[in-house]
Amino acid sequence: MTTPRPAHHAAPPLDCPAHAGARTVERLYGPEFAADPMASYTRLRAHGSVAPVEIAPGVRASLVIGYDTALEVLRSPERFSKDPRRWRALADGTVPADSPVVPMMAYRPNALWTDGDDHSRLRGAITDSLGRVDPDALMRHVEHSADTLIDRIGPKGRADLLHEYGAVLPLLVFNELFGCPPATGDKLVEGMSGIFDADAGSEKANAVLAEGVAELVALKRAEPGPDVTSWLMAHPAGLTDEEMSHQLVVLLGVGTEPQLNLICNGLRLLLSDDRFAGDLARGTMPVEDAIDEVLWTDPPMANYAVHYPIHDQELDGTLVCEGEPILISLAAANTDPGLSGERRTGNRAHLAWSAGPHTCPAKGPARVIAAVALEKLLDRLPNIELEIPVEKLEWRQGPFHRALAGLPVRFPPISRRV
Ligand code: HEM
């Protein structure tokens, strides 16, 4: 399908990647992409560092797959805007409002989708409020939550770690940090997980999510407490209820789904790769190394950091057009063959947290949560193993995340702690 262009773009430049016309365009959705995204990235490298892709049926975007070019976009807010109201194909109806990718890309007045002073104000409120979280209390809470979950699965001798551990732990942590009662928390996670899948259920999931955040905002206006939600409300930025809801959605979105995927992708690596499995048997736990490796090779947000060129311009020799979405493939940029081993090994220059003004403001806590989750599990279930061969594990579909669909394991049963 050829994307119609607004009148003042009557003669579309042939090499504008998002307008690759009838040429075969790599699809970042469907079972094939989910099963082997690296094969897609490898094919895409033939285009250079910017390539045309389809992220949902009929939804075109440019994908940045080169590391240096990714940094160029992420660090040039004067050339590339985060504001999705610039997305022409959505504004003119070429992309329908009910497209499965819209909930993850549409404008909301939050830190993720704003530029300049608006962004600074919203991000400032978030970083100040997250900064008030006591790191020791966070660690204790993650340990306690992990122990509670391991107590539940331990006597059974088998578990699906995705549903019974990785998905629940970030939720327990979020509920604690944000002062969220469990019933409201369930709605938040059901909604958020639905929109990350970017499928036909996204719109309904969006509605469930909106209901959950509105409940939380109303609760904290009535009864503030020592929690991030209440600190955000009390921040001098003076967020309105609507702004509060939108910041909570983004905090929940980035605070639970990617967190779950970091935990599960880390466990998958630790349980399947001989380099790590050998160490586990010897009683050492190279959890930090496994986390680093996942952040390089299987980052939880695989293709995101959406930007819109402010004007038509060249990006590493490719023309990118005003108002066409550019996604950064954090996964492909990290594995760019042009990135020398020296820049890759042992440092944390990967882009899993993105970079530039919108870089994740919670890298520290997010890493602590993942490390404690992995260490606790391996410590209490040292003989844990995958129940099926690693290559049989399935991945959830969708262009944005790198997310397992399940993580079945077995282990010698243990009794609950007393
Ligand atoms: C493993 C877990 C996490 C990963 C992999 C991750 C990754 C990311 C990435 C890639 C972005 C940039 C997105 C973009 O530019 O489009 C981002 C932004 C953000 N993250 Fe994280 N994140 C994680 C956990 C968290 C947690 C726990 C929180 C807070 C509770 C958080 C809060 C945020 C916020 C507020 C932004 C938007 C910042 C802005 O636009 O200025 N993240 N995160």
Coordinates of C-alpha atoms and ligand atoms in Angstrom, one line a residue:
M1 CA 0.0 0.0 0.0
T2 CA 1.3 3.5 -0.9
T3 CA 0.8 6.1 1.8
P4 CA -1.0 9.2 0.4
R5 CA 1.0 12.4 0.9
P6 CA -0.2 15.8 2.0
A7 CA -0.5 18.3 -0.9
H8 CA 2.7 20.1 -0.3
H9 CA 4.6 16.9 -0.7
A10 CA 3.2 16.2 -4.1
A11 CA 6.5 14.7 -5.4
P12 CA 7.6 12.3 -2.7
P13 CA 11.3 11.6 -2.6
L14 CA 11.9 8.1 -3.9
D15 CA 14.3 7.2 -1.1
C16 CA 12.1 8.4 1.8
P17 CA 12.2 5.1 3.6
A18 CA 8.7 5.3 5.0
H19 CA 7.5 5.7 1.4
A20 CA 9.1 2.7 0.0
G21 CA 6.0 2.1 -2.1
A22 CA 5.6 -1.4 -3.6
R23 CA 9.1 -2.5 -2.6
T24 CA 9.0 -5.3 -0.1
V25 CA 9.1 -3.8 3.4
E26 CA 10.2 -5.8 6.4
R27 CA 7.3 -6.5 8.8
L28 CA 8.0 -6.0 12.5
Y29 CA 4.8 -7.8 13.5
G30 CA 3.5 -11.3 13.2
P31 CA 4.8 -14.7 14.2
E32 CA 7.9 -14.7 12.0
F33 CA 9.3 -11.4 13.4
A34 CA 8.5 -12.5 17.0
A35 CA 10.3 -15.8 16.4
D36 CA 13.5 -14.3 15.0
P37 CA 13.8 -10.5 15.0
M38 CA 17.6 -10.7 14.5
A39 CA 17.0 -12.2 11.0
S40 CA 14.9 -9.1 10.2
Y41 CA 17.5 -6.8 11.5
T42 CA 20.2 -8.6 9.4
R43 CA 18.1 -8.2 6.2
L44 CA 17.4 -4.6 7.1
R45 CA 21.1 -3.8 7.4
A46 CA 21.3 -3.9 3.5
H47 CA 19.6 -0.5 3.6
G48 CA 22.3 1.1 5.7
S49 CA 21.6 2.5 9.1
V50 CA 18.0 3.6 8.4
A51 CA 15.5 1.2 6.8
P52 CA 11.8 1.2 5.8
V53 CA 9.6 -1.1 7.9
E54 CA 5.9 -1.8 8.5
I55 CA 5.0 -1.9 12.2
A56 CA 1.4 -3.0 11.8
P57 CA -0.7 -3.7 8.7
G58 CA -0.4 -0.5 6.5
V59 CA 1.6 1.4 9.1
R60 CA 5.0 2.5 7.7
A61 CA 7.9 3.8 9.7
S62 CA 11.7 4.2 9.3
L63 CA 13.7 2.0 11.6
V64 CA 17.2 3.2 12.8
I65 CA 19.4 0.1 13.0
G66 CA 22.8 1.7 13.2
Y67 CA 24.2 2.6 16.6
D68 CA 25.8 6.0 15.8
T69 CA 22.7 7.0 13.8
A70 CA 20.5 6.0 16.8
L71 CA 22.5 8.3 19.0
E72 CA 22.3 11.1 16.5
V73 CA 18.5 11.0 16.6
L74 CA 18.3 10.5 20.3
R75 CA 20.6 13.4 21.0
S76 CA 19.2 15.9 18.5
P77 CA 15.9 17.2 19.9
E78 CA 16.2 20.3 17.6
R79 CA 15.9 18.0 14.6
F80 CA 13.7 15.2 15.9
S81 CA 10.6 15.7 18.0
K82 CA 9.0 13.2 20.3
D83 CA 5.5 14.8 19.8
P84 CA 3.2 12.2 18.0
R85 CA 0.8 15.1 17.0
R86 CA 3.3 15.5 14.2
W87 CA 2.5 12.0 12.9
R88 CA 0.9 12.9 9.5
A89 CA -0.5 9.5 8.6
L90 CA -2.4 9.3 11.9
A91 CA -3.6 12.9 11.6
D92 CA -4.9 12.4 8.0
G93 CA -6.5 9.1 8.7
T94 CA -4.1 7.0 6.6
V95 CA -3.3 5.1 9.8
P96 CA -6.7 4.4 11.5
A97 CA -7.1 5.5 15.1
D98 CA -7.8 1.8 16.0
S99 CA -4.6 0.5 14.6
P100 CA -3.0 -1.8 17.2
V101 CA 0.1 0.3 17.4
V102 CA -1.7 3.5 18.2
P103 CA -2.1 3.1 22.0
M104 CA 1.8 2.8 22.3
M105 CA 2.4 5.7 19.9
A106 CA -0.4 8.2 20.2
Y107 CA 0.1 11.6 22.0
R108 CA -0.6 11.8 25.7
P109 CA 0.5 14.8 27.7
N110 CA 3.3 12.9 29.4
A111 CA 7.1 13.1 29.6
L112 CA 7.6 10.6 26.8
W113 CA 5.7 12.5 24.2
T114 CA 6.7 16.1 24.9
D115 CA 9.6 18.3 23.9
G116 CA 11.4 21.3 25.4
D117 CA 10.0 23.1 28.5
D118 CA 6.9 20.9 28.7
H119 CA 9.1 17.8 28.8
S120 CA 11.5 19.4 31.4
R121 CA 8.6 20.2 33.7
L122 CA 7.0 16.7 33.5
R123 CA 10.3 14.8 33.6
G124 CA 11.5 17.0 36.5
A125 CA 8.4 16.0 38.6
I126 CA 9.1 12.3 37.8
T127 CA 12.8 12.3 38.5
D128 CA 12.3 14.3 41.8
S129 CA 9.6 11.9 42.9
L130 CA 11.5 8.8 42.0
G131 CA 14.5 10.3 43.7
R132 CA 12.6 10.3 47.0
V133 CA 12.4 6.4 47.0
D134 CA 14.7 5.0 49.6
P135 CA 17.1 2.6 47.8
D136 CA 17.4 0.3 50.9
A137 CA 13.6 0.2 51.3
L138 CA 13.3 -0.6 47.6
M139 CA 15.8 -3.5 47.9
R140 CA 14.0 -4.9 51.0
H141 CA 10.7 -4.7 49.3
V142 CA 11.9 -6.5 46.2
E143 CA 13.5 -9.2 48.3
H144 CA 10.3 -9.6 50.4
S145 CA 8.1 -9.7 47.2
A146 CA 10.5 -12.3 45.6
D147 CA 10.5 -14.4 48.7
T148 CA 6.7 -14.4 48.8
L149 CA 6.4 -15.5 45.2
I150 CA 9.1 -18.2 45.6
D151 CA 7.2 -19.5 48.7
R152 CA 4.2 -19.9 46.5
I153 CA 5.9 -21.8 43.7
G154 CA 8.6 -23.6 45.7
P155 CA 6.6 -26.6 47.0
K156 CA 5.2 -27.3 43.5
G157 CA 8.5 -28.2 41.9
R158 CA 7.5 -26.5 38.6
A159 CA 6.3 -23.1 37.5
D160 CA 5.8 -20.7 34.6
L161 CA 8.2 -18.1 35.8
L162 CA 6.8 -15.5 33.4
H163 CA 3.3 -15.6 34.8
E164 CA 4.0 -16.7 38.4
Y165 CA 7.2 -14.6 39.0
G166 CA 8.4 -12.1 36.4
A167 CA 5.0 -10.6 35.7
V168 CA 3.9 -10.4 39.3
L169 CA 7.1 -9.0 40.9
P170 CA 7.2 -5.6 39.1
L171 CA 3.5 -5.2 39.9
L172 CA 4.0 -5.8 43.6
V173 CA 6.9 -3.3 43.5
F174 CA 4.9 -0.8 41.5
N175 CA 2.0 -1.1 43.9
E176 CA 4.2 -0.6 46.9
L177 CA 6.1 2.4 45.4
F178 CA 3.0 4.1 44.1
G179 CA 0.7 3.3 47.0
C180 CA -1.6 1.4 44.8
P181 CA -4.2 -1.0 46.2
P182 CA -4.1 -4.5 44.6
A183 CA -7.5 -4.4 42.9
T184 CA -6.5 -1.1 41.1
G185 CA -3.1 -2.6 40.4
D186 CA -4.7 -5.6 38.6
K187 CA -6.5 -3.2 36.3
L188 CA -3.3 -1.3 35.6
V189 CA -1.4 -4.3 34.6
E190 CA -4.1 -6.0 32.6
G191 CA -4.5 -2.7 30.6
M192 CA -0.7 -2.1 30.2
S193 CA 0.1 -5.7 29.1
G194 CA -2.7 -5.6 26.6
I195 CA -1.5 -2.4 24.8
F196 CA 2.1 -3.7 24.7
D197 CA 0.9 -6.6 22.6
A198 CA -0.3 -4.1 20.0
D199 CA -3.0 -6.5 18.8
A200 CA -6.8 -6.4 18.3
G201 CA -7.3 -6.1 22.1
S202 CA -5.3 -2.9 22.5
E203 CA -8.2 -0.6 22.5
K204 CA -10.1 -2.4 25.2
A205 CA -6.9 -2.7 27.2
N206 CA -6.5 1.1 26.9
A207 CA -9.9 1.6 28.5
V208 CA -9.1 -0.7 31.4
L209 CA -5.9 1.2 32.0
A210 CA -7.6 4.6 31.9
E211 CA -10.1 3.4 34.6
G212 CA -7.3 2.1 36.8
V213 CA -5.2 5.3 36.8
A214 CA -8.2 7.5 37.4
E215 CA -9.0 5.4 40.4
L216 CA -5.5 5.8 41.8
V217 CA -5.4 9.5 41.2
A218 CA -8.8 10.0 43.0
L219 CA -7.6 7.8 45.9
K220 CA -4.3 9.8 46.4
R221 CA -6.0 13.2 46.1
A222 CA -8.3 12.1 48.9
E223 CA -5.6 10.2 51.0
P224 CA -2.0 11.1 50.2
G225 CA 0.7 8.9 51.6
P226 CA 4.5 8.3 51.5
D227 CA 4.4 7.1 47.9
V228 CA 5.5 8.2 44.4
T229 CA 1.9 9.0 43.4
S230 CA 1.5 11.4 46.3
W231 CA 4.9 13.0 45.8
L232 CA 4.1 13.6 42.1
M233 CA 0.9 15.3 43.1
A234 CA 2.6 17.5 45.7
H235 CA 5.5 18.5 43.3
P236 CA 5.9 22.2 42.6
A237 CA 5.2 21.4 38.9
G238 CA 1.5 21.4 40.0
L239 CA 0.3 18.5 37.8
T240 CA -3.4 18.5 37.1
D241 CA -5.4 15.3 37.5
E242 CA -5.2 14.7 33.8
E243 CA -1.5 15.1 33.8
M244 CA -1.2 12.9 36.8
S245 CA -3.1 10.1 35.0
H246 CA -0.9 10.4 32.0
Q247 CA 2.4 10.3 34.0
L248 CA 1.2 7.3 35.9
V249 CA 0.4 5.5 32.6
V250 CA 3.9 6.1 31.3
L251 CA 5.5 5.2 34.7
L252 CA 3.5 2.0 34.8
G253 CA 4.2 1.2 31.1
V254 CA 7.9 1.5 31.4
G255 CA 8.0 0.3 35.0
T256 CA 6.3 -3.1 34.6
E257 CA 6.4 -4.5 31.1
P258 CA 10.1 -3.9 30.3
Q259 CA 10.9 -4.8 33.9
L260 CA 9.2 -8.2 33.5
N261 CA 11.0 -8.7 30.2
L262 CA 14.4 -7.9 31.7
I263 CA 13.8 -10.4 34.5
C264 CA 12.5 -13.2 32.1
N265 CA 15.1 -12.6 29.3
G266 CA 17.8 -12.7 32.0
L267 CA 16.4 -15.9 33.5
R268 CA 16.2 -17.5 30.0
L269 CA 19.9 -16.7 29.4
L270 CA 21.0 -17.8 32.8
L271 CA 19.2 -21.1 32.5
S272 CA 20.1 -21.9 28.9
D273 CA 23.6 -20.7 28.2
D274 CA 26.4 -23.0 29.3
R275 CA 28.6 -20.0 30.1
F276 CA 26.2 -19.1 32.9
A277 CA 24.8 -22.6 33.7
G278 CA 28.2 -23.8 34.6
D279 CA 28.7 -20.9 37.0
L280 CA 25.3 -21.6 38.6
A281 CA 26.3 -25.2 39.3
R282 CA 29.5 -24.0 41.0
G283 CA 27.4 -21.8 43.2
T284 CA 28.5 -18.4 41.7
M285 CA 25.8 -16.2 40.2
P286 CA 26.9 -14.0 37.4
V287 CA 23.6 -12.2 37.5
E288 CA 25.1 -8.8 36.7
D289 CA 26.8 -10.2 33.6
A290 CA 23.6 -11.8 32.4
I291 CA 21.7 -8.6 32.9
D292 CA 24.3 -6.7 30.9
E293 CA 24.2 -9.3 28.1
V294 CA 20.4 -9.1 27.9
L295 CA 20.5 -5.3 27.8
W296 CA 22.9 -5.6 24.8
T297 CA 21.3 -8.4 22.9
D298 CA 17.7 -8.7 23.9
P299 CA 16.7 -5.4 25.3
P300 CA 13.2 -5.3 26.8
M301 CA 12.2 -2.4 24.6
A302 CA 13.4 -3.7 21.2
N303 CA 12.1 -1.0 18.8
Y304 CA 10.7 2.2 20.3
A305 CA 12.0 5.7 21.2
V306 CA 9.7 7.1 18.4
H307 CA 10.7 10.4 16.9
Y308 CA 9.3 12.6 14.1
P309 CA 11.6 14.7 11.9
I310 CA 10.9 18.4 12.4
H311 CA 11.7 18.9 8.6
D312 CA 12.7 16.7 5.7
Q313 CA 16.4 15.9 6.2
E314 CA 19.1 13.5 5.5
L315 CA 19.9 10.9 8.2
D316 CA 23.1 9.1 7.4
G317 CA 22.4 9.5 3.7
T318 CA 18.8 8.6 3.8
L319 CA 16.0 11.1 3.4
V320 CA 13.6 11.1 6.3
C321 CA 10.4 13.1 6.0
E322 CA 8.7 15.5 8.3
G323 CA 6.0 13.9 10.3
E324 CA 7.0 10.3 9.4
P325 CA 7.6 8.1 12.5
I326 CA 11.2 7.0 13.1
L327 CA 11.6 4.2 15.5
I328 CA 15.0 3.4 17.1
S329 CA 15.8 -0.3 17.1
L330 CA 17.5 -0.4 20.4
A331 CA 18.1 -4.1 19.7
A332 CA 19.6 -3.7 16.2
A333 CA 21.7 -0.6 17.2
N334 CA 23.2 -2.6 20.1
T335 CA 24.1 -5.4 17.8
D336 CA 25.4 -3.2 15.0
P337 CA 28.3 -5.1 13.4
G338 CA 30.0 -1.7 13.0
L339 CA 30.2 -1.3 16.7
S340 CA 33.7 -2.4 17.7
G341 CA 34.1 -5.0 20.5
E342 CA 35.9 -2.5 22.5
R343 CA 32.9 -0.2 22.6
R344 CA 30.7 -3.1 23.5
T345 CA 32.5 -5.3 26.0
G346 CA 32.2 -4.7 29.7
N347 CA 30.8 -1.2 29.5
R348 CA 27.2 -0.1 29.6
A349 CA 27.1 1.9 26.4
H350 CA 24.1 -0.2 25.2
L351 CA 21.0 1.7 24.3
A352 CA 18.5 -0.5 26.2
W353 CA 17.6 2.5 28.4
S354 CA 17.6 4.8 25.3
A355 CA 19.8 7.9 25.4
G356 CA 19.5 11.7 25.2
P357 CA 16.9 13.9 26.9
H358 CA 14.4 11.0 27.1
T359 CA 16.7 8.3 28.5
C360 CA 15.1 6.2 31.1
P361 CA 15.2 8.1 34.4
A362 CA 14.9 4.9 36.5
K363 CA 17.8 2.8 35.2
G364 CA 19.3 2.4 38.7
P365 CA 16.2 1.1 40.4
A366 CA 15.2 -0.9 37.4
R367 CA 18.5 -2.7 37.4
V368 CA 18.3 -3.3 41.2
I369 CA 14.8 -4.8 40.8
A370 CA 16.0 -7.2 38.1
A371 CA 19.2 -8.2 39.9
V372 CA 17.5 -8.9 43.2
A373 CA 14.7 -10.9 41.4
L374 CA 17.3 -13.1 39.6
E375 CA 19.6 -13.5 42.6
K376 CA 16.8 -14.5 45.0
L377 CA 15.3 -17.0 42.6
L378 CA 18.7 -18.7 41.9
D379 CA 19.6 -18.6 45.5
R380 CA 16.5 -20.4 46.7
L381 CA 16.1 -22.7 43.7
P382 CA 19.7 -23.5 42.8
N383 CA 18.8 -26.6 40.7
I384 CA 16.2 -24.9 38.6
E385 CA 16.1 -25.8 34.9
L386 CA 14.0 -25.0 31.8
E387 CA 11.3 -27.5 31.3
I388 CA 11.5 -27.3 27.5
P389 CA 14.4 -26.7 25.2
V390 CA 15.3 -23.1 25.0
E391 CA 14.5 -22.9 21.2
K392 CA 11.0 -24.0 21.9
L393 CA 10.2 -21.0 24.1
E394 CA 7.8 -18.7 22.4
W395 CA 7.9 -14.9 22.1
R396 CA 5.0 -12.5 22.2
Q397 CA 4.2 -10.7 19.0
G398 CA 4.4 -6.9 18.4
P399 CA 7.0 -4.6 17.1
F400 CA 8.0 -2.8 20.4
H401 CA 9.0 -5.4 22.9
R402 CA 11.2 -8.5 23.3
A403 CA 8.9 -10.5 25.5
L404 CA 8.6 -14.2 26.2
A405 CA 5.2 -15.8 26.1
G406 CA 6.0 -18.2 28.9
L407 CA 9.0 -19.5 30.8
P408 CA 8.2 -23.1 32.1
V409 CA 10.8 -24.4 34.6
R410 CA 11.2 -27.4 37.0
F411 CA 13.2 -27.7 40.2
P412 CA 13.4 -29.9 43.3
P413 CA 10.6 -28.7 45.5
I414 CA 11.4 -26.6 48.5
S415 CA 9.4 -25.9 51.5
R416 CA 8.2 -22.4 52.4
R417 CA 10.3 -20.3 54.7
V418 CA 9.1 -20.3 58.3
Ligands
HEM1 C1 13.9 -3.0 32.9 C2 13.2 -2.0 33.0 C3 13.2 -0.8 32.2 C4 13.6 -0.6 30.9 C5 14.3 -1.6 29.9 C6 13.3 0.8 30.5 C7 13.6 1.4 29.3 C8 13.3 2.7 29.0 C9 13.4 3.2 27.6 C10 14.0 2.5 26.4 C11 12.9 4.5 27.7 C12 12.9 5.5 26.5 C13 11.7 5.3 25.7 C14 11.6 6.2 24.6 O1 12.5 7.1 24.4 O2 10.6 6.1 23.8 C15 12.4 4.7 29.0 C16 11.9 5.9 29.4 C17 11.3 6.1 30.6 N1 11.4 5.2 31.7 FE1 12.3 3.4 31.7 N2 12.8 1.4 31.6 C18 12.6 0.5 32.6 C19 12.2 0.7 33.9 C20 11.6 1.9 34.3 C21 11.1 2.0 35.6 C22 11.0 1.0 36.8 C23 10.6 3.3 35.6 C24 9.9 4.0 36.8 C25 9.1 3.5 37.6 C26 10.9 3.9 34.3 C27 10.5 5.2 34.0 C28 10.7 5.8 32.7 C29 10.1 7.1 32.3 C30 9.3 8.0 33.1 C31 10.5 7.3 30.9 C32 10.2 8.5 30.0 C33 11.3 9.5 30.2 C34 11.2 10.7 29.3 O3 10.5 10.6 28.2 O4 11.7 11.7 29.7 N3 11.5 3.0 33.6 N4 12.6 3.6 29.8

